[in-house]
mmCIF file of C-alpha atoms and ligand atoms in Angstrom:
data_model
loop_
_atom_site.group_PDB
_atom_site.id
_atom_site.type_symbol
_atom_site.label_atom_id
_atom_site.label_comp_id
_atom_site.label_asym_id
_atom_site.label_seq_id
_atom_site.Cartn_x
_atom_site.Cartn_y
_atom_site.Cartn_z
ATOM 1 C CA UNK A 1 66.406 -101.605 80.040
ATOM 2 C CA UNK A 2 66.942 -103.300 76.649
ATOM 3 C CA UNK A 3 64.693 -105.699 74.891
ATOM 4 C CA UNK A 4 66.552 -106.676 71.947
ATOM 5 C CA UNK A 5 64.615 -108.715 69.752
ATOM 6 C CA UNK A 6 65.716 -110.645 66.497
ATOM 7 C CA UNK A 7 64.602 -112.907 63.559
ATOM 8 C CA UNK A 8 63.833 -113.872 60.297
ATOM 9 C CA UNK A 9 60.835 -111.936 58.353
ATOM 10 C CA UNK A 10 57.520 -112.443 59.175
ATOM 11 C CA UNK A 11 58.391 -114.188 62.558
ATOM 12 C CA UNK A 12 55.543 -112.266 64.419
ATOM 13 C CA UNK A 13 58.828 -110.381 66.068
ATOM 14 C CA UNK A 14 57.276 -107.038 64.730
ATOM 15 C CA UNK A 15 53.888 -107.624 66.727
ATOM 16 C CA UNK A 16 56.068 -109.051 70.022
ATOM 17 C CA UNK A 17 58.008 -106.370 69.882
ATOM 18 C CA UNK A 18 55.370 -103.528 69.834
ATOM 19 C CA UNK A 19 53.158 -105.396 72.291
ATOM 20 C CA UNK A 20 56.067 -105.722 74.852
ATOM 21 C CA UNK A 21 56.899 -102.142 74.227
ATOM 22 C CA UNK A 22 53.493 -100.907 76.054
ATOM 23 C CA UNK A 23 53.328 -104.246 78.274
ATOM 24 C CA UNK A 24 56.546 -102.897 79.921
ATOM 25 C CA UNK A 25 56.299 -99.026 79.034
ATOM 26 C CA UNK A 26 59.076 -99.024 77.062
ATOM 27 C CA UNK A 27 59.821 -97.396 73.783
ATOM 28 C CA UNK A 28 59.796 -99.111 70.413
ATOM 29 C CA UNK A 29 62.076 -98.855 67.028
ATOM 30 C CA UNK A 30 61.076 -101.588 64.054
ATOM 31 C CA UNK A 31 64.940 -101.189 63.020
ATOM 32 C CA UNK A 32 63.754 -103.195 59.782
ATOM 33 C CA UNK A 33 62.356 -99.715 58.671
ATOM 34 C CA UNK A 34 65.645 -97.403 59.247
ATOM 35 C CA UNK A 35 66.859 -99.718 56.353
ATOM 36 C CA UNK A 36 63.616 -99.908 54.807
ATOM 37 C CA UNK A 37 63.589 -95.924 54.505
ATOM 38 C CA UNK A 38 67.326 -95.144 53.183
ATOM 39 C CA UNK A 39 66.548 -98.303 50.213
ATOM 40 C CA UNK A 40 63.234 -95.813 49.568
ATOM 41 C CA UNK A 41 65.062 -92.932 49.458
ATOM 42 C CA UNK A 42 67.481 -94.816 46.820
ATOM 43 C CA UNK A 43 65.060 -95.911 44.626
ATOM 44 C CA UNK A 44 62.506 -92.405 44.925
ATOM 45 C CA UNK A 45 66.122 -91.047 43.618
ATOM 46 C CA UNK A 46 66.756 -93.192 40.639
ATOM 47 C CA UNK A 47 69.946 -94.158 42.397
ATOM 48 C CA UNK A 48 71.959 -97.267 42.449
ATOM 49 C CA UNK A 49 71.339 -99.212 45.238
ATOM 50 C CA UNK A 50 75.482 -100.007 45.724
ATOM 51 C CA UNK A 51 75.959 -95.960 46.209
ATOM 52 C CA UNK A 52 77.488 -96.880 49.713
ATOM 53 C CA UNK A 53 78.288 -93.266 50.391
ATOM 54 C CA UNK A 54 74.878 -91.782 49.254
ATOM 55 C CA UNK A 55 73.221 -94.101 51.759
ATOM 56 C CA UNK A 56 75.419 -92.883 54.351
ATOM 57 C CA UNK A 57 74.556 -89.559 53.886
ATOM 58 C CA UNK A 58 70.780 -90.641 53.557
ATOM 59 C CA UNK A 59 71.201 -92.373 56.960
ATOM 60 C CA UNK A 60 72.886 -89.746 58.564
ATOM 61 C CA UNK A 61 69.702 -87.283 57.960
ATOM 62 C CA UNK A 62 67.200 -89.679 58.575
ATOM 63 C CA UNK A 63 64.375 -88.617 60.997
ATOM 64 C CA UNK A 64 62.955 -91.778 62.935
ATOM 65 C CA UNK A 65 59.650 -89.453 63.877
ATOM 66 C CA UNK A 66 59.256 -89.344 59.480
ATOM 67 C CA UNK A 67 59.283 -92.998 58.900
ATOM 68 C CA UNK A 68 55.677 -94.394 57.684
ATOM 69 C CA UNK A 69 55.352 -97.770 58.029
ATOM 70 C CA UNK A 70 52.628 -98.175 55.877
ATOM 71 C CA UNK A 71 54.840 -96.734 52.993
ATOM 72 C CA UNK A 72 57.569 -98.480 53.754
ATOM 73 C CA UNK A 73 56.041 -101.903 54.033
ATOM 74 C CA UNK A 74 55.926 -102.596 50.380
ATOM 75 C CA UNK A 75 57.713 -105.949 49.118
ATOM 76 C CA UNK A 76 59.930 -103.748 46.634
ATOM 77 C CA UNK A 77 61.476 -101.885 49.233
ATOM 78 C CA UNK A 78 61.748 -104.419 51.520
ATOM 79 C CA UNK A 79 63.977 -106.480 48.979
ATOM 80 C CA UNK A 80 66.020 -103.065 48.465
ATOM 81 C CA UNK A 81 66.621 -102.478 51.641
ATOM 82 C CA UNK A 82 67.692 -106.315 52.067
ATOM 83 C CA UNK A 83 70.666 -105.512 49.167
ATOM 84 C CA UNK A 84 71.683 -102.293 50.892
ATOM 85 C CA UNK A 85 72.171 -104.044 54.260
ATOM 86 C CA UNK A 86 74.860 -105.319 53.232
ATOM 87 C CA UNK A 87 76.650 -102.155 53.332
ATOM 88 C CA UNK A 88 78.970 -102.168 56.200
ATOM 89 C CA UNK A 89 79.168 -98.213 56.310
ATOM 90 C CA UNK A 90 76.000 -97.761 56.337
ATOM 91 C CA UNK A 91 75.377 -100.018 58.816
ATOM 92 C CA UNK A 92 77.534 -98.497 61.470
ATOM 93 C CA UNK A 93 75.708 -95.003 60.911
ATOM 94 C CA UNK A 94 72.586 -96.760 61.362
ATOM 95 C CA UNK A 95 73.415 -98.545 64.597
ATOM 96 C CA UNK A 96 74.379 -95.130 65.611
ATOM 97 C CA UNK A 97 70.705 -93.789 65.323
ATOM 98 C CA UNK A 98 69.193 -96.846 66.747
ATOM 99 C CA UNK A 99 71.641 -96.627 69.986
ATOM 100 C CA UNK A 100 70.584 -93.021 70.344
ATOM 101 C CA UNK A 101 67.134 -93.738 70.258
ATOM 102 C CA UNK A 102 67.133 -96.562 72.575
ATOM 103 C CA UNK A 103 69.736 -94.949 75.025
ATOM 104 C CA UNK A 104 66.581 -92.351 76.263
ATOM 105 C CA UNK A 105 64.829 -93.427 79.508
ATOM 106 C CA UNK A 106 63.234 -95.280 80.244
ATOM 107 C CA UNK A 107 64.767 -98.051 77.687
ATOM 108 C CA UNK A 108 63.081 -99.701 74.675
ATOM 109 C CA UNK A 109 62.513 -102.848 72.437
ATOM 110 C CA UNK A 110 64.187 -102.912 68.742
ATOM 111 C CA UNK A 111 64.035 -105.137 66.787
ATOM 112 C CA UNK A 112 66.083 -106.249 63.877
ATOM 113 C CA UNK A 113 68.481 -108.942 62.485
ATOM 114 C CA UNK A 114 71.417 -107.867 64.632
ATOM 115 C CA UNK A 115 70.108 -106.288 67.627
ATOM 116 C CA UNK A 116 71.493 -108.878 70.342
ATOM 117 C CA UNK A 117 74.770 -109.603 68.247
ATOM 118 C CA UNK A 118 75.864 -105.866 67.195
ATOM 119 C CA UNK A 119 73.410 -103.091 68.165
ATOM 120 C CA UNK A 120 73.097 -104.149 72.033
ATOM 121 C CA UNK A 121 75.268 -107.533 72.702
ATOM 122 C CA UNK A 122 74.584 -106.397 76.703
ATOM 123 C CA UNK A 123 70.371 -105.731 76.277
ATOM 124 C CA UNK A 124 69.365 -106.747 79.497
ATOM 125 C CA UNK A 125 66.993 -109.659 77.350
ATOM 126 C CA UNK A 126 67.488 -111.157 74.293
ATOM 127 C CA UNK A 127 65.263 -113.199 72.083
ATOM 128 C CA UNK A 128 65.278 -114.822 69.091
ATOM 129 C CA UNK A 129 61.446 -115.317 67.411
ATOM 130 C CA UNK A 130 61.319 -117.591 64.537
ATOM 131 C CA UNK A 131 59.007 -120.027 62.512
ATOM 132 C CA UNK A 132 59.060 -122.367 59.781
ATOM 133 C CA UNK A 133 59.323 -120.442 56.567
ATOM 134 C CA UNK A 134 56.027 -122.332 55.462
ATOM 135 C CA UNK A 135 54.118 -121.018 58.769
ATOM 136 C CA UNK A 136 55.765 -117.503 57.979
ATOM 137 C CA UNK A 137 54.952 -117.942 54.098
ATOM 138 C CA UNK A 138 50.751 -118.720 55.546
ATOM 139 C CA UNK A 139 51.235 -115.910 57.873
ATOM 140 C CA UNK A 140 52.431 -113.357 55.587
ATOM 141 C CA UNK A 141 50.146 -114.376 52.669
ATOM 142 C CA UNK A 142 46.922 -114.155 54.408
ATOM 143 C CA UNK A 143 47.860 -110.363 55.696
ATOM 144 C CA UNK A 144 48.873 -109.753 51.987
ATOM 145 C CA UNK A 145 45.032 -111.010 51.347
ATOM 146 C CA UNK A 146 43.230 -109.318 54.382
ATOM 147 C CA UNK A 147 44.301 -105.952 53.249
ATOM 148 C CA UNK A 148 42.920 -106.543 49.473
ATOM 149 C CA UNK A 149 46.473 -107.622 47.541
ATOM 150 C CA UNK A 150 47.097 -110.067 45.321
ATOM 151 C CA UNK A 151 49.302 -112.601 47.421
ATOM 152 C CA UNK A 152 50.580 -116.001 45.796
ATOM 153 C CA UNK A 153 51.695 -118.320 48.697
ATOM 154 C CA UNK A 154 54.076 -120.254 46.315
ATOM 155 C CA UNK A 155 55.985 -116.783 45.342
ATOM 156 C CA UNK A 156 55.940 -115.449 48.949
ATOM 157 C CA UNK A 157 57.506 -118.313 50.541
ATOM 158 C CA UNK A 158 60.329 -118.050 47.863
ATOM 159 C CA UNK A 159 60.735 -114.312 48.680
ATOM 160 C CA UNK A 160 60.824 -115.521 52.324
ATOM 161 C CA UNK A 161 63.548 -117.983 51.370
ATOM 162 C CA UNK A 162 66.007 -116.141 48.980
ATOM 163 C CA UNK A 163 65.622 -112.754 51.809
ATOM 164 C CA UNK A 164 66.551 -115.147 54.905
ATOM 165 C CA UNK A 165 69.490 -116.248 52.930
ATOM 166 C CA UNK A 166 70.625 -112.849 51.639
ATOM 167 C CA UNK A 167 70.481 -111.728 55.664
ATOM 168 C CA UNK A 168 72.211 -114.886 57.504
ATOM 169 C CA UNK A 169 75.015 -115.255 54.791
ATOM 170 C CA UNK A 170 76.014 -111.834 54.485
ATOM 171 C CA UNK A 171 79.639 -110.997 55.865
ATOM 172 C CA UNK A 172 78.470 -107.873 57.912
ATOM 173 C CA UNK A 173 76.319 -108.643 60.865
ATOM 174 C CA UNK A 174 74.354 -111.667 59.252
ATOM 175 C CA UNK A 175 70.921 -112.353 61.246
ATOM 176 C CA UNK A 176 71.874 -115.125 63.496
ATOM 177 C CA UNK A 177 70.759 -116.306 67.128
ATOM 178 C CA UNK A 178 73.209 -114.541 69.937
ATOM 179 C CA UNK A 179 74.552 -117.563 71.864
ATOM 180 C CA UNK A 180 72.594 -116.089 75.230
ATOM 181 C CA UNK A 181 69.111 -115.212 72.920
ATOM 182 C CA UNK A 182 66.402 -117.160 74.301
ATOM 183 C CA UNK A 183 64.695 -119.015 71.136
ATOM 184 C CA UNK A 184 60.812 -118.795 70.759
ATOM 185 C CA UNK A 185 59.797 -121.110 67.654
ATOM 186 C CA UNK A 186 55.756 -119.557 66.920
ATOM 187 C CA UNK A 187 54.916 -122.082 64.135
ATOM 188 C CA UNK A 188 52.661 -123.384 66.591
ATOM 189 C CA UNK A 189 51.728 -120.561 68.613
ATOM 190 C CA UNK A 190 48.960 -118.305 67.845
ATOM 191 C CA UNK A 191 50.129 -114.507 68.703
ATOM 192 C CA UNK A 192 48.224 -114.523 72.323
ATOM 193 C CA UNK A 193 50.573 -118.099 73.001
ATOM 194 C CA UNK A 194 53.409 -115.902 71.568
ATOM 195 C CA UNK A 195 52.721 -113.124 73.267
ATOM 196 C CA UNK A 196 52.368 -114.192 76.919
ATOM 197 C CA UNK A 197 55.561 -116.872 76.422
ATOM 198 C CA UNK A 198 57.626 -113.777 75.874
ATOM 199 C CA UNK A 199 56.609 -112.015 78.773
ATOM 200 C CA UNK A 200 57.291 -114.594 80.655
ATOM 201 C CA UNK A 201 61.064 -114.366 79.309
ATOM 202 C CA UNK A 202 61.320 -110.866 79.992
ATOM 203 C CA UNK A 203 59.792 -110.805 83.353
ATOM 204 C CA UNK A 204 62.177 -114.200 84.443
ATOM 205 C CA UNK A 205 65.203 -111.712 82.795
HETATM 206 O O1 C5P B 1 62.479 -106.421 59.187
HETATM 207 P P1 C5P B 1 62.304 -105.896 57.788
HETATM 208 O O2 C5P B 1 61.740 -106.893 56.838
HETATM 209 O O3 C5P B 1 61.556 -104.610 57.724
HETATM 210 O O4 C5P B 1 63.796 -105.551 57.304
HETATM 211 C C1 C5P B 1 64.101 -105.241 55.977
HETATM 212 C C2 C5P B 1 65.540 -105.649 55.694
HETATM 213 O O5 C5P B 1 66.415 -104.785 56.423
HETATM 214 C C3 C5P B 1 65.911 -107.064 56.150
HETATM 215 O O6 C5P B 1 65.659 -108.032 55.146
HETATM 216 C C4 C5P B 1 67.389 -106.954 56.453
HETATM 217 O O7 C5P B 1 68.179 -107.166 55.300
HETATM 218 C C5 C5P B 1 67.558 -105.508 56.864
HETATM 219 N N1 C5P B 1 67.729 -105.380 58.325
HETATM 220 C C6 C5P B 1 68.993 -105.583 58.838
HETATM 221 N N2 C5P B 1 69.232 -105.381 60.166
HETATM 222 C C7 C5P B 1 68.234 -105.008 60.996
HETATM 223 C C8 C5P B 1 66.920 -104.832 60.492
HETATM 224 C C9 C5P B 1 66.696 -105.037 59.133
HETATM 225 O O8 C5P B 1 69.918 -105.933 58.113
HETATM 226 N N3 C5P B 1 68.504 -104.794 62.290
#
């Protein structure tokens, strides 16, 4: 079984995702951080961020089980790893890992920009979480200010903006809605609202 979940940043996809993961016993990969950790490796390197066969080789060692979120979360590597995903190389070797991983029984949840259009176009459930950038922008800021950092809601919601159109314009597997994704808009959903509406997808799936 394959939950493939996709959307823009700061959705609440992450949190869906994780809590469907133990609703339904099923294992998780954030596939936002396999990108996230080959764009840190880059820049820990000094290296250009266009080295499309450096990443490749980066990817090709990378050890899911290694990957801190907490390091990896940072808005600088977030925006690196947004350049390098344009790579179409690097890309494949990366959907390589994430099939592997998801491929082990029982079946798991990733999420990503792509997952329902390239990673798994047959997941047995697809769905598409999104809200307005200003509810993402609110969302996103007041995390940024619950765990002590400066946040600037003005500067966030531009980030928000210029990353969404970096990932849906690129030419290589652009974040977009598969045609048989069931949409779930949470700018007016709290996460329980969220939370429960996308069970009820999977469980109707
Ligand atoms: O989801 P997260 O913000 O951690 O993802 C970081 C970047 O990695 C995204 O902006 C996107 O460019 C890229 N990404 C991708 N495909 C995925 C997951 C993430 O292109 N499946």
């Amino acid at each position: 079984m394959i939950i493939a979940i996709d959307g823009p940043a700061a959705s609440g996809k992450g949190t869906l995702s994780r809590r469907l993961a133990t609703h339904f016993g099923l294992r998780h990969l954030d596939t936002g951080l396999t990108y996230r950790a080959v764009a840190a490796a880059l820049l820990a390197k000094g290296l250009p961020l266009g080295d499309e066969a450096v990443s490749v080789e980066i990817a090709h060692n990378l050890d899911l089980a290694q990957m801190d979120k907490s390091v990896l979360s940072s808005h600088e590597i977030g925006e690196a790893a947004s350049r390098i995903a344009v790579l179409g190389g690097l890309r494949q070797e990366l959907v390589e890992l994430q099939r592997r991983f998801a491929e082990k029984p029982p079946g798991a949840v990733l999420d990503g920009r792509d997952i329902g259009t390239v990673v798994y176009p047959n997941a047995t459930v697809k769905l598409f979480v999104t809200a307005s950038a200003q509810a993402r922008a609110r969302r996103r800021t007041d995390e940024m200010i619950a765990k002590g950092q400066e946040a600037n809601y003005a500067s966030v919601l531009e980030d928000l903006k210029r990353r969404d159109e970096r990932d849906s314009q690129r030419t290589v597997a652009p974040m977009k809605q598969a045609e048989d994704a069931v949409l779930l808009d949470t700018t007016e959903m709290d996460i329980e609202t969220a939370f429960q509406a996308a069970v009820d997808i999977v469980s109707r799936a």
